[in-house]
Tab-separated table of C-alpha atoms in Angstrom:
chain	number	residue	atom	x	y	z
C	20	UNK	CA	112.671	194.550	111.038
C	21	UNK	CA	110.457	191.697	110.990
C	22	UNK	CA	111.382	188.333	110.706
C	23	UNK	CA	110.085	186.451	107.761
C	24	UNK	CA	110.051	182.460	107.749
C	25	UNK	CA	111.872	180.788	104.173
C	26	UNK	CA	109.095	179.520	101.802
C	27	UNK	CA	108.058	175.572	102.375
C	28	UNK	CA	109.385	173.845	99.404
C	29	UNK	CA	106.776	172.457	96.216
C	30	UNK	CA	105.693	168.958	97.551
C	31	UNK	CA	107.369	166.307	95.184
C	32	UNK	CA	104.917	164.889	92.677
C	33	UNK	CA	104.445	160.969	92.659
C	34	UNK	CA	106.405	158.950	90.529
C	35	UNK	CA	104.167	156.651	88.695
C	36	UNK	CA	105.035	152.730	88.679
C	37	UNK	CA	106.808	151.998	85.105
C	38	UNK	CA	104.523	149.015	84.669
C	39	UNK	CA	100.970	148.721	85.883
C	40	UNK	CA	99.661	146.067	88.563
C	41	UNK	CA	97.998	143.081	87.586
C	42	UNK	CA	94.959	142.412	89.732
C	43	UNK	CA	95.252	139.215	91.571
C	44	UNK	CA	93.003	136.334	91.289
C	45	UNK	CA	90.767	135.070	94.077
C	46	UNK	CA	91.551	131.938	94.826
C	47	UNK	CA	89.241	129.138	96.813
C	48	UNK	CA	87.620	125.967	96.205
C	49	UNK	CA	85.182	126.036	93.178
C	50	UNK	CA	81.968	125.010	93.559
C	51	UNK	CA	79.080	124.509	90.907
C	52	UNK	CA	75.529	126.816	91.201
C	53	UNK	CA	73.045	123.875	92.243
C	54	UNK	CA	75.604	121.025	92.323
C	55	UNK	CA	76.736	119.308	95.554
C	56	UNK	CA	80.412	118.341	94.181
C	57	UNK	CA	83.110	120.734	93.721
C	58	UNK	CA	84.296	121.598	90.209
C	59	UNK	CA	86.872	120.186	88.894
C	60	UNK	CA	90.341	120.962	90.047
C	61	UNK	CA	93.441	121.576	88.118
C	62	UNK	CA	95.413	118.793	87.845
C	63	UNK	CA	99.188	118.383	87.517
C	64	UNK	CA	98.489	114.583	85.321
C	65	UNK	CA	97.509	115.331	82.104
C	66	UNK	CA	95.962	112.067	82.365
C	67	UNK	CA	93.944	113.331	85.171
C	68	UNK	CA	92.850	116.918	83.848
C	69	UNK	CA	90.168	115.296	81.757
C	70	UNK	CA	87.114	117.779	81.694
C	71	UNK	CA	83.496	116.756	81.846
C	72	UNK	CA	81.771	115.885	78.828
C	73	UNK	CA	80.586	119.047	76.907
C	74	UNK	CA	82.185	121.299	79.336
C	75	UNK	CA	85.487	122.290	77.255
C	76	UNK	CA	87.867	123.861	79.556
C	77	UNK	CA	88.362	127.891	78.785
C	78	UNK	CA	92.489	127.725	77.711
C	79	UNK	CA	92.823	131.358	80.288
C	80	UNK	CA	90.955	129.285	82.874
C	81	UNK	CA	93.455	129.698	85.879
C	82	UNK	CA	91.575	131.266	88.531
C	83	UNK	CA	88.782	129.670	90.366
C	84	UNK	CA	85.721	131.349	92.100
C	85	UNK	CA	85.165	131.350	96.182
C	86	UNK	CA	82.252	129.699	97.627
C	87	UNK	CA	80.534	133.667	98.433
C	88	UNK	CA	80.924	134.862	94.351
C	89	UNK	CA	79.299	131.425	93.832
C	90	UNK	CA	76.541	131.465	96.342
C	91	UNK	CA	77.751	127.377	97.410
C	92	UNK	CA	78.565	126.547	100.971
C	93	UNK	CA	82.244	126.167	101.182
C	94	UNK	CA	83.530	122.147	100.908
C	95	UNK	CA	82.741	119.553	103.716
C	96	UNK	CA	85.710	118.419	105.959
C	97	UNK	CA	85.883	115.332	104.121
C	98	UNK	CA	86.460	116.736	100.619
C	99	UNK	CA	90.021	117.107	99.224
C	100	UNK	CA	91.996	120.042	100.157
C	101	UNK	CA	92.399	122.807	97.867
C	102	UNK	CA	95.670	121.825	95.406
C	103	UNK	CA	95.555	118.402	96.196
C	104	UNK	CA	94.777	115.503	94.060
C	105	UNK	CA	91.239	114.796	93.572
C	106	UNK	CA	91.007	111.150	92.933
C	107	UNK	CA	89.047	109.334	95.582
C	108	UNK	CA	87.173	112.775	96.427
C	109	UNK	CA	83.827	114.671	95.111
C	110	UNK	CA	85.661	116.015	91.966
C	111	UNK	CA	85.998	112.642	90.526
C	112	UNK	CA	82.643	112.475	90.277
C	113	UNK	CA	82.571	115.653	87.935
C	114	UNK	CA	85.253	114.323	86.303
C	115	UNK	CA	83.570	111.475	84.760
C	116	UNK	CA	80.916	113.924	83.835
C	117	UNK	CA	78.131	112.435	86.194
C	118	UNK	CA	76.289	115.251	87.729
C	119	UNK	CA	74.249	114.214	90.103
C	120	UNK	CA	70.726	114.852	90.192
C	121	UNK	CA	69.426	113.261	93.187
C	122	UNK	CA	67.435	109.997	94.494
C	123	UNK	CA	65.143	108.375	92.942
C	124	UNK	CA	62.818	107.526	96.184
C	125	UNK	CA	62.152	103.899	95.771
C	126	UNK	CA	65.071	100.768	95.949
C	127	UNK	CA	67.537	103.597	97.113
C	128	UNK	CA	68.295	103.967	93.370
C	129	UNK	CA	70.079	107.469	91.957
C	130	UNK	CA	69.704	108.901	88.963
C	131	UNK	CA	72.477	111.514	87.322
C	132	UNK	CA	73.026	113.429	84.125
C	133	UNK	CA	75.684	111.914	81.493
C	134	UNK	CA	75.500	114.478	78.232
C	135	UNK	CA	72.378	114.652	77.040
C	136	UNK	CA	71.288	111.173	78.514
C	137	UNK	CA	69.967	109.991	82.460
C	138	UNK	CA	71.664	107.080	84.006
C	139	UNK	CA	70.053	105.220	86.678
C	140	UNK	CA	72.243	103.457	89.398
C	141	UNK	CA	72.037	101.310	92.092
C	142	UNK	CA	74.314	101.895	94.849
C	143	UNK	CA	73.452	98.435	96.775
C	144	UNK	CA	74.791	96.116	94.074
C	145	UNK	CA	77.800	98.781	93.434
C	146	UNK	CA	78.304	98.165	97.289
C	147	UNK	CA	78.506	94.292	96.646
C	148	UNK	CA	80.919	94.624	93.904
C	149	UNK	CA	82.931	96.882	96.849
C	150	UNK	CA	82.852	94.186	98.782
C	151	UNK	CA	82.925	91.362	97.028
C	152	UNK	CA	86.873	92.526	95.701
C	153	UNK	CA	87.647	93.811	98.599
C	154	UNK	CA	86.953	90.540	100.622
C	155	UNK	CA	88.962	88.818	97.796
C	156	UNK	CA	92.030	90.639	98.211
C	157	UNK	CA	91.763	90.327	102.031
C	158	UNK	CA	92.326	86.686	101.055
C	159	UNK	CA	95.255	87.157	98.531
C	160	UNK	CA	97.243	89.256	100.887
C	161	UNK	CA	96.163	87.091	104.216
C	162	UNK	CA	94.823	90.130	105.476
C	163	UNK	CA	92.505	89.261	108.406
C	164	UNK	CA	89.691	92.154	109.666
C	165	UNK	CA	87.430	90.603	112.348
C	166	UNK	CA	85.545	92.117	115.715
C	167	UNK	CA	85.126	90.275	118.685
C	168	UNK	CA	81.541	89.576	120.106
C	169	UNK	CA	81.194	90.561	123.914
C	170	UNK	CA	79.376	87.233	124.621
C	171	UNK	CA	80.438	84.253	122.350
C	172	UNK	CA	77.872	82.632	120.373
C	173	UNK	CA	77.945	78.940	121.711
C	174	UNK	CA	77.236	76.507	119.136
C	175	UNK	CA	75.655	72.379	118.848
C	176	UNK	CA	76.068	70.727	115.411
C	177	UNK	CA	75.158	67.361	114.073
C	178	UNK	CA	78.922	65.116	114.032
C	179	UNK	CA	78.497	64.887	110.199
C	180	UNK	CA	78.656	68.749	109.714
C	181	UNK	CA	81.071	69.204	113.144
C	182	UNK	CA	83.335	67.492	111.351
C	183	UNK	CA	82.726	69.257	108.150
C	184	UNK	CA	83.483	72.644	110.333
C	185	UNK	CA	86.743	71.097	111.384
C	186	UNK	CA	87.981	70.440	108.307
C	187	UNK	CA	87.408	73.860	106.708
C	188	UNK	CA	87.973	76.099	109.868
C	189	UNK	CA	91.140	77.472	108.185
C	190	UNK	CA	89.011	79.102	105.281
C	191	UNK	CA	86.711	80.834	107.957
C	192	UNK	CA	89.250	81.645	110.341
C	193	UNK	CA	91.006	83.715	107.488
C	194	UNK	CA	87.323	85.503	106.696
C	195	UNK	CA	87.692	86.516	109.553
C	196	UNK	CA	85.621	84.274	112.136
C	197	UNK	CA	87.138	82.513	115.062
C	198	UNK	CA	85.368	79.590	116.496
C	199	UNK	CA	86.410	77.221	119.111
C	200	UNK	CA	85.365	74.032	119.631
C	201	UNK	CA	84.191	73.878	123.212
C	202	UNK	CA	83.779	69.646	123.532
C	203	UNK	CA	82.268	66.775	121.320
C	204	UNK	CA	79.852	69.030	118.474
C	205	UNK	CA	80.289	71.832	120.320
C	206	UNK	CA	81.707	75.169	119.266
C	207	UNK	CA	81.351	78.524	120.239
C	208	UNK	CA	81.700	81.476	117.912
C	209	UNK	CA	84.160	84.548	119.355
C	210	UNK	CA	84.810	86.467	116.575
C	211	UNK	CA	82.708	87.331	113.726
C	212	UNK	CA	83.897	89.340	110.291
C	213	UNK	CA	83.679	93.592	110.261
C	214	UNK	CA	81.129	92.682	107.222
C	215	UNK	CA	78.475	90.964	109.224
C	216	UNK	CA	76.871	93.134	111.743
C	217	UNK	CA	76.988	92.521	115.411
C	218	UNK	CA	72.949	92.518	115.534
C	219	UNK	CA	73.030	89.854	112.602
C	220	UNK	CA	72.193	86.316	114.003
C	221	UNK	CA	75.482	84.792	114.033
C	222	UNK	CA	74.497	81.380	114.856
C	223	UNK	CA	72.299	81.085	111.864
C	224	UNK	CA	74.528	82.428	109.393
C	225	UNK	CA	77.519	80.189	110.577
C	226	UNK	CA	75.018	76.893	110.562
C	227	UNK	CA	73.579	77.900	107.066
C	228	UNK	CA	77.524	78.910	106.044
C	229	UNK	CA	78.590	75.391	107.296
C	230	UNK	CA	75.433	73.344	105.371
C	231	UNK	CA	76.297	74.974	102.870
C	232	UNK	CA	79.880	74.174	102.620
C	233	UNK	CA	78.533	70.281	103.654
C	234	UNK	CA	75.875	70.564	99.944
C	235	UNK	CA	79.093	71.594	98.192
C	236	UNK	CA	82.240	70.012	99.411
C	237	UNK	CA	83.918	70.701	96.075
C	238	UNK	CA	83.070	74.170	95.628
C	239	UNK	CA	85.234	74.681	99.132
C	240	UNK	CA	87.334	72.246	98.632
C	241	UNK	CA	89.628	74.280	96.697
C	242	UNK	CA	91.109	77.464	98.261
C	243	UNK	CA	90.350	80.277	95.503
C	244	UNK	CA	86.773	78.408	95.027
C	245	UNK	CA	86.161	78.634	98.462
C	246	UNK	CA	87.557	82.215	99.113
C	247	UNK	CA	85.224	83.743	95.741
C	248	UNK	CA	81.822	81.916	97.540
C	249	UNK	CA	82.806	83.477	100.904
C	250	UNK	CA	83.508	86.719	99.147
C	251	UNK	CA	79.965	86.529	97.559
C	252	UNK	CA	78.200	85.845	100.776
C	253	UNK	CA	79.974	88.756	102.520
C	254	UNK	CA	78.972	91.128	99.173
C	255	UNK	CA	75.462	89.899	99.971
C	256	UNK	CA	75.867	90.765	104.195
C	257	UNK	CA	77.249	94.166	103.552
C	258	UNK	CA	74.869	95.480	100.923
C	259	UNK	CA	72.204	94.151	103.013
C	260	UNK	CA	72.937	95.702	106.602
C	261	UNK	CA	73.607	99.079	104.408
C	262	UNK	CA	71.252	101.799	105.322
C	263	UNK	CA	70.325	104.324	102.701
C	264	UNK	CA	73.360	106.405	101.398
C	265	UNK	CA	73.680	109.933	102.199
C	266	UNK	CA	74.567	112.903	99.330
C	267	UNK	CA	77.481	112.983	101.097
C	268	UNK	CA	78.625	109.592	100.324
C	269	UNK	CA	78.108	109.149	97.030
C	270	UNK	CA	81.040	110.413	95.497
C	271	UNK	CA	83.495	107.978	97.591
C	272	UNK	CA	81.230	105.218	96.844
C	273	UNK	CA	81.775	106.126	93.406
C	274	UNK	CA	85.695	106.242	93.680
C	275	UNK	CA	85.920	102.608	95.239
C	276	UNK	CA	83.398	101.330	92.666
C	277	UNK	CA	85.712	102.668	89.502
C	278	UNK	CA	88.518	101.525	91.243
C	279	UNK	CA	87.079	97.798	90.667
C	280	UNK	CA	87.968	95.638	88.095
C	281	UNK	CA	84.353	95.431	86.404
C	282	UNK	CA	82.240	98.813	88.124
C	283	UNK	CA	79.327	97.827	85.835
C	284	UNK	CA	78.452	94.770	86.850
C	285	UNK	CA	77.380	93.301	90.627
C	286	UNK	CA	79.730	89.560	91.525
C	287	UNK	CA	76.416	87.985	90.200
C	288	UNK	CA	76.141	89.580	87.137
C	289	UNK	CA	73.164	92.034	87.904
C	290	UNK	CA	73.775	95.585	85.939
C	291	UNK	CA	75.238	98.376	88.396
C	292	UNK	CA	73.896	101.485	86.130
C	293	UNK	CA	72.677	101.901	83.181
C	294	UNK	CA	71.927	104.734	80.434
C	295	UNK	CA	68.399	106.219	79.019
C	296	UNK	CA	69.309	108.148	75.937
C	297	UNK	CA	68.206	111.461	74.753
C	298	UNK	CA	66.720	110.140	71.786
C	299	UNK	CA	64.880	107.308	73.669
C	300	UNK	CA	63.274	109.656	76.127
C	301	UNK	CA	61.838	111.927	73.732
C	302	UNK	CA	60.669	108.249	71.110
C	303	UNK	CA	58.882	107.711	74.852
C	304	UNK	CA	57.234	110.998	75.095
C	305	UNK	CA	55.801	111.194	71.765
């Protein structure tokens, strides 16, 4: 007799899943074809999720594209993290619905896209507004920011306008200078504030800060006076020792600007930005 083996059983067929998979969205941070700032991101706030103008947002939008499907380089170390909230970073920009289109070449002006229209805008008198509130509150909260100079600046004045930097060396002690006096008319200068550079020439700007304090005794005379004309003349430093701004540092200069009390004007009045319609370019080009 031979010996037969049993039969294998039927293989089991596959049960089929009751419900079908949903395919999962890709997920990374959105960037625009062509643009150097990140799309908008979604926004808990509803006060923040405002979209830019013309560009309604899709209601299914949920997902966003990676940097590969969108043929962008993937966000700079600087910008926001992914979920995060994107005031103070690139998106803000977008946000307001300014799309940058690049420089200008001349005065270090930019020019972006609003709508339909082109705005032109100055970054150097956005940078004294910066400043210029910034120095102000440093005053209001007796915040002090100062850097020392690795040889003291030593210092001979006439006695009318020693004594005239005697009696106001609290007001430029708390913007951030310290100067000693060093025997009869004679001072030296130690520290200097972070908004004058180091290469600046500090003994002319403290003996033209002191006349000037002498030709109006009751401008300074008076603490908030005094503390808006200092906060002018280190509005004027900073935009000055600025070098040209990078793409990169646009969108924070941005942020700070619209986090100012008047971001369209400069602390003398001159016009930040301003607007070329659609209408008026193409009266122009007739």
């Amino acid at each position: 007799e031979e010996d037969t083996a049993p039969p294998s059983p039927a293989p089991i067929p596959a049960i089929p899943p009751p419900f079908p998979r949903a395919p999962q969205a890709e997920t990374g941070n959105a960037t625009r074809r062509g643009s150097p700032f990140p799309a908008e991101k979604p926004a808990s706030d509803p006060s923040r999720a405002t979209a830019a103008a013309g560009s309604p947002r899709a209601p299914a939008e949920s997902a966003t594209t990676t940097h590969a499907e969108a043929g962008t380089p993937p966000a700079t170390p600087s910008d926001d993290p992914a979920g995060e909230d994107s005031r103070g970073s690139a998106a803000g920009v977008t946000r307001r619905g300014w799309n940058y289109i690049g420089k200008l070449g001349f005065d270090g002006l930019l020019l972006f896209r609003v709508g339909a229209n082109l705005l032109v805008f100055n970054p150097r008198i956005a940078l004294q507004r910066i400043w210029y509130e910034r120095t102000l509150a440093r005053f209001r909260k007796a915040e002090r920011r100062s850097q020392a100079l690795l040889i003291p600046e030593p210092m001979e004045f006439e006695p009318v306008l020693a004594d005239v930097l005697l009696k106001n060396m609290a007001t430029l002690e708390a913007a951030g200078f310290a100067v000693e006096e060093f025997g009869r008319n004679f001072f030296r200068v130690t520290e200097i504030p972070d908004w004058l550079s180091l290469s600046a020439d500090v003994r002319m700007f403290v003996r033209d800060l002191v006349d000037r304090i002498a030709r109006l005794p009751a401008e300074f005379s008076r603490g908030n006076v005094a503390h808006d004309a200092i906060a002018r003349i280190a509005a004027a430093q900073a935009a000055r020792n600025r070098e040209a701004f990078s793409d990169e540092e646009i969108p924070a200069l941005l942020d700070e600007l619209f986090a100012t009390a008047q971001p369209n004007v400069g602390p003398n009045g001159q016009k930040i930005f301003f607007e070329i319609s659609r209408a008026e370019i193409a009266r122009r080009l007739q």
